[in-house]
Coordinates of C-alpha atoms in Angstrom, one line a residue:
M1 CA 0.0 0.0 0.0
G2 CA 2.8 2.4 0.9
V3 CA 4.8 1.7 -2.3
H4 CA 1.6 2.1 -4.4
G5 CA 0.9 5.4 -2.7
M6 CA 4.4 6.6 -3.2
V7 CA 4.2 5.8 -7.0
I8 CA 1.0 7.8 -7.2
R9 CA 2.6 10.8 -5.4
L10 CA 5.8 10.7 -7.5
F11 CA 4.1 10.1 -10.9
P12 CA 0.7 11.7 -11.6
R13 CA -2.0 9.5 -13.2
S14 CA -2.4 11.9 -16.1
I15 CA -0.2 11.2 -19.1
R16 CA -0.3 15.0 -19.8
A17 CA 1.0 15.8 -16.3
R18 CA 3.6 13.0 -16.4
L19 CA 5.0 14.1 -19.7
T20 CA 5.1 17.7 -18.5
A21 CA 6.9 16.7 -15.3
I22 CA 9.4 14.6 -17.2
A23 CA 10.1 17.3 -19.8
T24 CA 10.5 20.0 -17.1
A25 CA 12.8 17.7 -15.0
I26 CA 15.0 17.0 -18.1
A27 CA 15.1 20.7 -18.9
A28 CA 16.0 21.6 -15.3
L29 CA 18.7 19.0 -15.3
V30 CA 20.2 20.3 -18.5
L31 CA 19.9 24.0 -17.5
F32 CA 21.3 23.6 -14.0
A33 CA 24.1 21.3 -15.2
T34 CA 25.0 23.9 -17.9
S35 CA 24.8 26.8 -15.6
A36 CA 26.9 25.1 -12.9
F37 CA 29.5 24.2 -15.5
M38 CA 29.6 27.7 -16.8
L39 CA 29.8 29.2 -13.3
A40 CA 32.6 26.9 -12.4
T41 CA 34.7 27.4 -15.6
V42 CA 33.8 30.8 -17.2
P43 CA 34.9 33.1 -14.3
G44 CA 38.2 31.2 -14.1
N45 CA 38.7 31.5 -17.8
L46 CA 38.0 35.2 -17.8
R47 CA 40.4 35.7 -14.9
D48 CA 43.0 33.7 -16.8
V49 CA 42.7 36.1 -19.8
V50 CA 43.2 39.1 -17.5
L51 CA 46.0 37.4 -15.7
D52 CA 47.8 36.5 -19.0
R53 CA 47.4 40.1 -20.2
V54 CA 48.9 41.6 -16.9
E55 CA 51.6 38.9 -16.8
V56 CA 52.8 39.8 -20.3
S57 CA 53.0 43.5 -19.4
V58 CA 54.8 42.9 -16.0
R59 CA 57.4 40.6 -17.6
R60 CA 58.0 43.1 -20.4
I61 CA 58.6 45.9 -17.9
A62 CA 60.8 43.6 -15.7
S63 CA 62.9 42.8 -18.8
E64 CA 63.4 46.5 -19.5
A65 CA 64.3 47.1 -15.8
R66 CA 67.0 44.3 -15.9
A67 CA 68.5 45.8 -19.1
G68 CA 68.5 49.3 -17.7
E69 CA 66.2 50.5 -20.5
L70 CA 63.3 51.6 -18.2
S71 CA 61.6 54.8 -19.0
T72 CA 59.9 56.9 -16.3
S73 CA 56.7 57.0 -18.2
I74 CA 55.2 53.5 -19.0
E75 CA 52.7 53.1 -21.8
A76 CA 50.2 50.5 -20.6
P77 CA 48.6 48.2 -23.2
A78 CA 44.9 48.1 -23.8
R79 CA 42.9 46.7 -20.8
V80 CA 46.0 46.9 -18.5
H81 CA 45.0 49.7 -16.1
F82 CA 48.3 50.4 -14.3
L83 CA 52.0 49.5 -14.5
E84 CA 54.6 50.8 -11.9
V85 CA 58.2 50.1 -10.8
V86 CA 59.0 50.8 -7.2
T87 CA 62.2 50.5 -5.1
P88 CA 62.2 48.7 -1.8
D89 CA 62.1 52.1 -0.1
G90 CA 58.9 53.0 -1.9
D91 CA 60.4 55.4 -4.5
V92 CA 58.5 55.2 -7.8
L93 CA 61.0 54.8 -10.7
A94 CA 58.4 54.5 -13.5
A95 CA 54.6 54.5 -13.7
T96 CA 51.7 54.7 -16.2
T97 CA 50.9 58.3 -16.9
G98 CA 47.4 59.5 -16.2
R99 CA 46.1 56.3 -14.7
H100 CA 47.5 56.3 -11.2
V101 CA 45.8 54.3 -8.5
H102 CA 46.3 54.7 -4.8
W103 CA 47.9 51.5 -3.8
R104 CA 48.9 50.2 -0.4
L105 CA 52.1 48.8 -1.8
K106 CA 53.4 47.4 1.4
A107 CA 50.6 44.8 1.2
F108 CA 51.9 43.6 -2.2
Q109 CA 55.7 43.8 -1.7
P110 CA 57.3 40.7 -3.3
S111 CA 60.0 39.0 -1.2
E112 CA 61.6 36.6 -3.7
L113 CA 63.4 37.5 -6.9
E114 CA 61.8 36.5 -10.2
K115 CA 58.6 35.2 -8.5
L116 CA 55.2 36.4 -9.6
Y117 CA 52.8 37.4 -6.8
I118 CA 49.1 37.6 -7.6
S119 CA 46.3 39.2 -5.6
E120 CA 43.0 40.9 -6.0
T121 CA 42.0 44.1 -4.2
W122 CA 39.5 47.0 -4.3
A123 CA 41.2 50.3 -4.7
P124 CA 39.9 53.9 -5.5
Q125 CA 40.7 55.4 -8.8
E126 CA 42.3 58.8 -8.7
L127 CA 39.8 60.4 -11.2
N128 CA 36.5 59.7 -9.4
G129 CA 37.4 57.9 -6.2
D130 CA 35.1 54.9 -6.9
E131 CA 36.3 51.6 -5.6
T132 CA 37.3 49.3 -8.4
H133 CA 38.0 45.6 -8.3
F134 CA 41.6 45.0 -9.6
L135 CA 43.8 42.0 -10.2
V136 CA 47.3 42.9 -9.1
M137 CA 50.5 41.2 -10.1
S138 CA 54.0 42.0 -8.7
M139 CA 57.5 40.7 -9.3
L140 CA 60.9 41.5 -7.7
V141 CA 63.5 42.0 -10.4
P142 CA 67.3 42.4 -9.9
T143 CA 68.9 45.5 -11.6
R144 CA 72.3 47.2 -11.6
D145 CA 71.1 49.5 -8.9
G146 CA 69.5 46.8 -6.8
P147 CA 66.2 44.9 -6.8
V148 CA 63.0 46.8 -7.8
A149 CA 59.4 45.7 -7.7
V150 CA 57.3 45.7 -10.9
Y151 CA 53.5 46.1 -10.4
G152 CA 50.7 45.6 -12.9
A153 CA 47.0 45.9 -12.4
S154 CA 43.9 45.3 -14.6
S155 CA 40.3 45.9 -13.8
L156 CA 38.1 42.8 -13.1
T157 CA 34.9 44.8 -13.7
D158 CA 34.0 42.9 -16.9
V159 CA 34.7 39.6 -15.2
D160 CA 32.4 40.5 -12.3
R161 CA 29.7 41.7 -14.7
A162 CA 29.9 38.3 -16.5
I163 CA 29.7 36.4 -13.2
R164 CA 26.7 38.4 -12.1
W165 CA 25.0 37.7 -15.5
F166 CA 25.5 34.0 -15.1
E167 CA 24.1 34.2 -11.6
I168 CA 21.1 36.0 -12.8
Q169 CA 20.6 33.5 -15.6
T170 CA 20.9 30.6 -13.1
F171 CA 18.6 32.0 -10.4
V172 CA 16.2 34.1 -12.4
V173 CA 16.2 33.2 -16.1
T174 CA 16.4 29.5 -15.5
P175 CA 13.2 29.3 -13.5
L176 CA 11.5 31.3 -16.2
I177 CA 12.7 29.0 -18.9
L178 CA 11.5 26.0 -16.9
A179 CA 8.1 27.6 -16.5
S180 CA 8.0 28.1 -20.2
V181 CA 9.0 24.5 -20.9
A182 CA 6.3 23.2 -18.6
G183 CA 3.7 25.5 -20.1
I184 CA 4.6 24.7 -23.7
T185 CA 4.8 20.9 -22.9
W186 CA 1.4 21.0 -21.2
L187 CA -0.2 22.7 -24.2
V188 CA 1.5 20.6 -26.8
V189 CA 0.7 17.3 -25.1
G190 CA -2.8 18.4 -24.5
F191 CA -3.2 19.2 -28.2
A192 CA -1.6 15.9 -29.2
L193 CA -3.9 13.9 -26.8
R194 CA -7.0 15.7 -28.0
P195 CA -7.8 13.0 -30.6
V196 CA -7.3 10.4 -27.8
E197 CA -9.9 12.1 -25.7
R198 CA -12.3 12.1 -28.7
I199 CA -11.7 8.4 -29.2
R200 CA -12.3 7.8 -25.5
A201 CA -15.5 9.8 -25.6
K202 CA -16.8 8.0 -28.6
L203 CA -15.9 4.6 -27.1
A204 CA -17.9 5.5 -24.0
E205 CA -21.0 6.1 -26.2
I206 CA -20.7 2.7 -27.9
T207 CA -22.8 0.0 -26.2
G208 CA -23.5 -3.7 -26.9
Q209 CA -26.9 -2.8 -28.4
D210 CA -25.3 -0.5 -31.0
L211 CA -21.8 -1.6 -32.3
S212 CA -22.2 0.1 -35.6
R213 CA -20.6 3.4 -34.4
R214 CA -16.9 4.0 -35.0
V215 CA -14.3 6.3 -33.4
P216 CA -12.9 9.2 -35.4
V217 CA -9.6 8.5 -37.2
P218 CA -7.2 11.6 -37.3
D219 CA -5.3 12.2 -40.5
T220 CA -2.0 12.8 -38.8
G221 CA -0.6 9.4 -39.8
D222 CA 1.0 8.9 -36.3
E223 CA 0.5 6.4 -33.5
I224 CA -2.9 7.9 -32.6
T225 CA -4.1 7.2 -36.1
D226 CA -2.9 3.6 -35.8
L227 CA -4.7 3.4 -32.4
A228 CA -8.0 4.7 -33.9
T229 CA -7.7 2.3 -36.9
T230 CA -7.0 -0.7 -34.7
T231 CA -9.9 0.3 -32.4
N232 CA -12.3 0.5 -35.4
D233 CA -11.0 -2.9 -36.6
T234 CA -11.7 -4.3 -33.2
L235 CA -15.1 -2.8 -33.2
D236 CA -15.7 -4.4 -36.7
R237 CA -14.8 -7.8 -35.3
L238 CA -17.0 -7.3 -32.2
E239 CA -19.9 -6.2 -34.4
R240 CA -19.4 -9.3 -36.7
S241 CA -19.2 -11.5 -33.6
A242 CA -22.3 -10.0 -32.1
E243 CA -24.1 -10.2 -35.4
T244 CA -23.0 -13.9 -35.7
Q245 CA -24.4 -14.6 -32.2
R246 CA -27.7 -12.9 -33.0
R247 CA -28.0 -14.6 -36.3
F248 CA -27.2 -18.0 -34.7
V249 CA -29.9 -17.5 -32.1
A250 CA -32.4 -16.4 -34.8
D251 CA -31.4 -19.2 -37.1
A252 CA -31.6 -21.8 -34.3
S253 CA -35.0 -20.6 -33.0
H254 CA -36.4 -20.4 -36.5
E255 CA -35.2 -23.7 -37.7
L256 CA -35.6 -25.8 -34.5
R257 CA -39.1 -24.6 -33.7
S258 CA -40.9 -26.6 -36.3
P259 CA -39.4 -30.1 -35.8
I260 CA -39.5 -29.7 -32.0
S261 CA -43.2 -28.7 -32.2
A262 CA -44.0 -31.6 -34.5
L263 CA -42.2 -34.0 -32.2
R264 CA -44.0 -32.6 -29.2
V265 CA -47.4 -33.0 -30.8
Q266 CA -46.6 -36.6 -31.8
L267 CA -45.5 -37.5 -28.3
E268 CA -48.5 -35.7 -26.7
V269 CA -50.9 -37.6 -29.0
A270 CA -49.2 -40.9 -28.2
N271 CA -49.3 -40.2 -24.5
A272 CA -53.0 -39.2 -24.6
I273 CA -54.1 -42.5 -26.1
P274 CA -51.3 -44.9 -25.1
D275 CA -53.4 -48.1 -25.8
E276 CA -54.1 -47.1 -29.4
T277 CA -50.5 -45.9 -30.2
D278 CA -48.1 -47.9 -32.3
W279 CA -45.1 -47.2 -30.1
P280 CA -42.5 -48.7 -32.5
A281 CA -43.7 -46.5 -35.3
T282 CA -43.9 -43.5 -32.9
G283 CA -40.3 -44.2 -31.7
A284 CA -39.1 -44.4 -35.3
V285 CA -40.7 -41.1 -36.1
A286 CA -39.3 -39.5 -33.0
L287 CA -35.8 -40.8 -33.9
T288 CA -36.1 -39.4 -37.4
A289 CA -37.1 -36.0 -35.9
V290 CA -34.1 -36.2 -33.5
D291 CA -31.8 -37.0 -36.3
R292 CA -33.0 -34.0 -38.2
L293 CA -32.6 -31.8 -35.2
T294 CA -29.1 -33.1 -34.7
G295 CA -28.2 -32.4 -38.3
I296 CA -29.6 -28.9 -38.1
I297 CA -27.7 -28.2 -34.8
D298 CA -24.5 -29.5 -36.3
E299 CA -24.9 -27.2 -39.4
L300 CA -25.7 -24.2 -37.3
L301 CA -22.7 -24.8 -35.0
M302 CA -20.4 -25.1 -38.0
L303 CA -21.8 -22.0 -39.6
A304 CA -21.4 -20.1 -36.3
R305 CA -17.7 -21.2 -36.1
L306 CA -17.1 -20.2 -39.7
D307 CA -18.8 -16.8 -39.1
A308 CA -16.6 -16.2 -36.0
G309 CA -13.4 -17.0 -38.1
T310 CA -12.6 -20.1 -36.1
V311 CA -10.0 -22.2 -38.0
A312 CA -10.5 -26.0 -37.7
P313 CA -7.4 -28.2 -37.6
R314 CA -6.1 -28.6 -41.1
R315 CA -3.8 -30.9 -43.0
V316 CA -3.3 -32.1 -46.6
V317 CA -6.5 -33.7 -47.9
D318 CA -6.9 -35.6 -51.1
M319 CA -10.2 -34.6 -52.7
C320 CA -10.2 -37.7 -54.9
R321 CA -10.1 -39.9 -51.8
L322 CA -12.9 -37.9 -50.1
C323 CA -15.0 -38.2 -53.2
A324 CA -14.3 -41.9 -53.6
E325 CA -15.4 -42.4 -49.9
Q326 CA -18.6 -40.5 -50.6
V327 CA -19.3 -42.8 -53.6
R328 CA -18.7 -45.9 -51.5
R329 CA -21.1 -44.7 -48.8
R330 CA -23.8 -44.0 -51.3
A331 CA -23.6 -47.3 -53.3
D332 CA -27.1 -48.3 -52.3
T333 CA -28.9 -45.0 -53.0
R334 CA -31.6 -44.7 -55.7
V335 CA -29.4 -42.5 -57.9
V336 CA -26.3 -43.7 -59.6
I337 CA -23.2 -41.7 -58.9
V338 CA -20.7 -41.8 -61.8
P339 CA -17.2 -40.7 -60.6
D340 CA -14.5 -39.3 -62.8
L341 CA -11.6 -38.8 -60.5
C342 CA -8.0 -37.8 -61.3
A343 CA -5.0 -39.6 -59.7
S344 CA -4.5 -37.1 -56.9
A345 CA -6.0 -33.7 -56.0
P346 CA -4.4 -32.5 -52.7
V347 CA -5.7 -29.4 -50.9
Y348 CA -4.8 -28.0 -47.5
G349 CA -7.9 -27.9 -45.3
S350 CA -10.1 -29.4 -42.7
P351 CA -11.0 -33.0 -43.5
V352 CA -14.3 -32.7 -41.5
Q353 CA -15.4 -29.5 -43.1
L354 CA -14.5 -30.6 -46.7
D355 CA -16.3 -33.9 -46.1
R356 CA -19.3 -32.0 -44.9
L357 CA -19.2 -29.8 -48.0
L358 CA -19.2 -32.9 -50.3
T359 CA -22.0 -34.5 -48.3
N360 CA -24.2 -31.4 -48.6
L361 CA -23.6 -31.2 -52.4
L362 CA -24.3 -34.8 -53.0
D363 CA -27.3 -34.8 -50.7
N364 CA -28.7 -31.8 -52.6
A365 CA -28.0 -33.5 -56.0
T366 CA -29.6 -36.8 -54.8
R367 CA -32.8 -35.0 -53.9
H368 CA -33.1 -33.4 -57.3
A369 CA -31.5 -36.0 -59.6
E370 CA -33.7 -38.3 -61.7
T371 CA -31.3 -41.2 -62.3
R372 CA -27.7 -40.0 -62.3
I373 CA -25.1 -37.8 -60.6
D374 CA -21.7 -37.1 -62.2
L375 CA -18.9 -36.4 -59.8
E376 CA -15.7 -35.1 -61.3
V377 CA -12.4 -34.0 -59.7
A378 CA -9.5 -32.5 -61.8
V379 CA -6.4 -30.3 -61.2
I380 CA -6.5 -27.3 -63.6
E381 CA -3.8 -24.6 -63.5
G382 CA -2.9 -25.1 -59.8
R383 CA -6.5 -25.4 -58.7
V384 CA -8.6 -28.4 -57.7
V385 CA -11.9 -28.3 -59.5
T386 CA -14.7 -30.5 -58.2
T387 CA -18.1 -30.6 -60.0
V388 CA -21.3 -32.2 -58.9
T389 CA -23.9 -32.5 -61.8
D390 CA -27.4 -34.0 -61.5
D391 CA -29.9 -34.7 -64.3
G392 CA -32.8 -33.0 -62.5
E393 CA -34.9 -30.0 -63.3
G394 CA -32.0 -27.6 -62.8
I395 CA -31.9 -24.1 -61.2
A396 CA -33.1 -21.0 -62.9
P397 CA -30.4 -18.3 -63.5
E398 CA -32.1 -15.8 -61.1
D399 CA -32.0 -18.4 -58.3
R400 CA -28.4 -19.5 -58.6
E401 CA -27.1 -17.1 -55.9
R402 CA -30.3 -17.2 -53.8
V403 CA -29.8 -21.0 -53.2
F404 CA -26.7 -20.1 -51.1
E405 CA -28.7 -18.0 -48.7
R406 CA -29.5 -19.5 -45.3
F407 CA -32.9 -21.1 -45.0
T408 CA -33.6 -20.6 -48.7
R409 CA -35.5 -23.5 -50.2
L410 CA -36.9 -23.3 -53.7
D411 CA -40.4 -24.6 -54.5
S412 CA -39.0 -27.5 -56.3
A413 CA -36.9 -28.5 -53.3
K414 CA -39.9 -28.2 -51.0
A415 CA -41.9 -30.4 -53.2
K416 CA -39.3 -33.2 -53.3
D417 CA -38.3 -33.1 -49.7
Q418 CA -40.0 -31.4 -46.8
S419 CA -37.3 -32.3 -44.3
G420 CA -34.6 -30.0 -45.7
S421 CA -33.3 -27.2 -43.6
G422 CA -32.1 -24.8 -46.2
L423 CA -28.6 -24.6 -44.6
G424 CA -26.6 -27.2 -46.5
L425 CA -25.7 -25.1 -49.5
A426 CA -25.1 -22.0 -47.4
L427 CA -22.7 -24.0 -45.1
S428 CA -21.0 -25.5 -48.2
R429 CA -20.2 -22.0 -49.6
E430 CA -18.9 -20.8 -46.2
V431 CA -16.6 -23.8 -46.0
A432 CA -15.3 -23.1 -49.6
L433 CA -14.7 -19.5 -48.8
S434 CA -12.9 -20.3 -45.5
H435 CA -10.5 -22.5 -47.6
G436 CA -9.8 -19.8 -50.1
G437 CA -12.0 -21.2 -52.7
T438 CA -15.4 -20.7 -54.4
L439 CA -18.6 -22.6 -54.9
T440 CA -20.9 -21.5 -57.7
V441 CA -23.7 -22.9 -59.9
A442 CA -22.6 -23.2 -63.5
D443 CA -24.7 -23.4 -66.7
H444 CA -25.8 -26.9 -67.5
S445 CA -28.7 -28.6 -69.1
P446 CA -30.4 -30.7 -68.1
G447 CA -30.0 -30.5 -64.4
A448 CA -27.8 -28.4 -62.1
R449 CA -24.0 -28.3 -61.9
F450 CA -22.2 -27.1 -58.7
V451 CA -18.5 -26.2 -59.2
L452 CA -16.2 -26.2 -56.3
V453 CA -12.7 -24.6 -56.8
L454 CA -10.0 -24.9 -54.2
P455 CA -6.3 -23.9 -54.2
C456 CA -4.1 -26.9 -55.0
H457 CA -1.6 -27.8 -52.2
E458 CA 1.8 -26.2 -53.0
G459 CA 3.6 -29.5 -52.4
V460 CA 2.3 -31.0 -55.6

């Protein structure tokens, strides 16, 4: 509990607040590290520049003093405020004209020959009396008349001004920059997350009763666009799944109501007059109704799985073998099945579903055929083509697509067989489509011809 509370305190729940805090923290780290580095190095570098300038001038005057070429008036270079040569007794031998500064020289008297002494001091200028910060350098130099002290001084006003500027930047400008970074980040992140909020609001309006609505997709082409697209794809799948469930419930209730009602009536009548009931015949009729119910339920369940995109276990299946097995099972039917099978026609698919497809096609052909069904399997241009042709009355061109709709039964089908469910051909087409193939009704006379086309297995 404590750790969780600490996480909440350290990291706000809002992504906008978190990103703003992170950006501000990174900016603060960079700015303070840069400022600290500059405060630690720039003043020293500036003092080194002043120091080098004064040292060059002091050593030049010291060289002139050793050689006895010293002039009483010393011309100071630019940015060197004051140069002076003094005896140990305090007598000034040479000095910069017009820029004298009141020095307390005893405080800077060098004691060792040829050694540079460096110090900083505040001293009044003679012209206006204002205290000025100076860097002072001195050196004791041997001459023919005895040792003399060479002094040089340069103002540190520019250095102090730069240091104050850096301090102001660190303690005044840096917080302002951080506040600007925080504000800009807050606004930018809020603008970037605005499409996310619209997506969230739209999702909150979508309910299970209405899955047709979609979230807005921004045209920015970024991750939020991908999120919105994926969300809509998910909603599409949910809508299809919900529609599949509703259709399954509607199909089941529609198709199961009639046989269940008929079975109930038969059993109620038999139970009402048990002495006059032919129980073996009633049982046979009940078993027939149960078989029909079982077949309908199996077809509905398979259609529901196909609608939901469920992929059944698949392997390489030889369509010729499946067809040959179908012919063997139907050897005693009233209609003769004439097979014309190639040597091998492998496809990659579900044996159960493909066998169900052939069963439905042959059952349909058997109901409508007069005397003969032609069953042909061939491999043509990388496709396995299976045709089922009967010699019945055929299917009108305007009905050739309608027969694949669920619970659609043409008048001729109802006249020949009242027990059909109208699901067989619909299921067969769904199986074909799920295997990457097609199932259509081709022109043929007399009778009807169903053409199943499936991709041939690549291993062939």
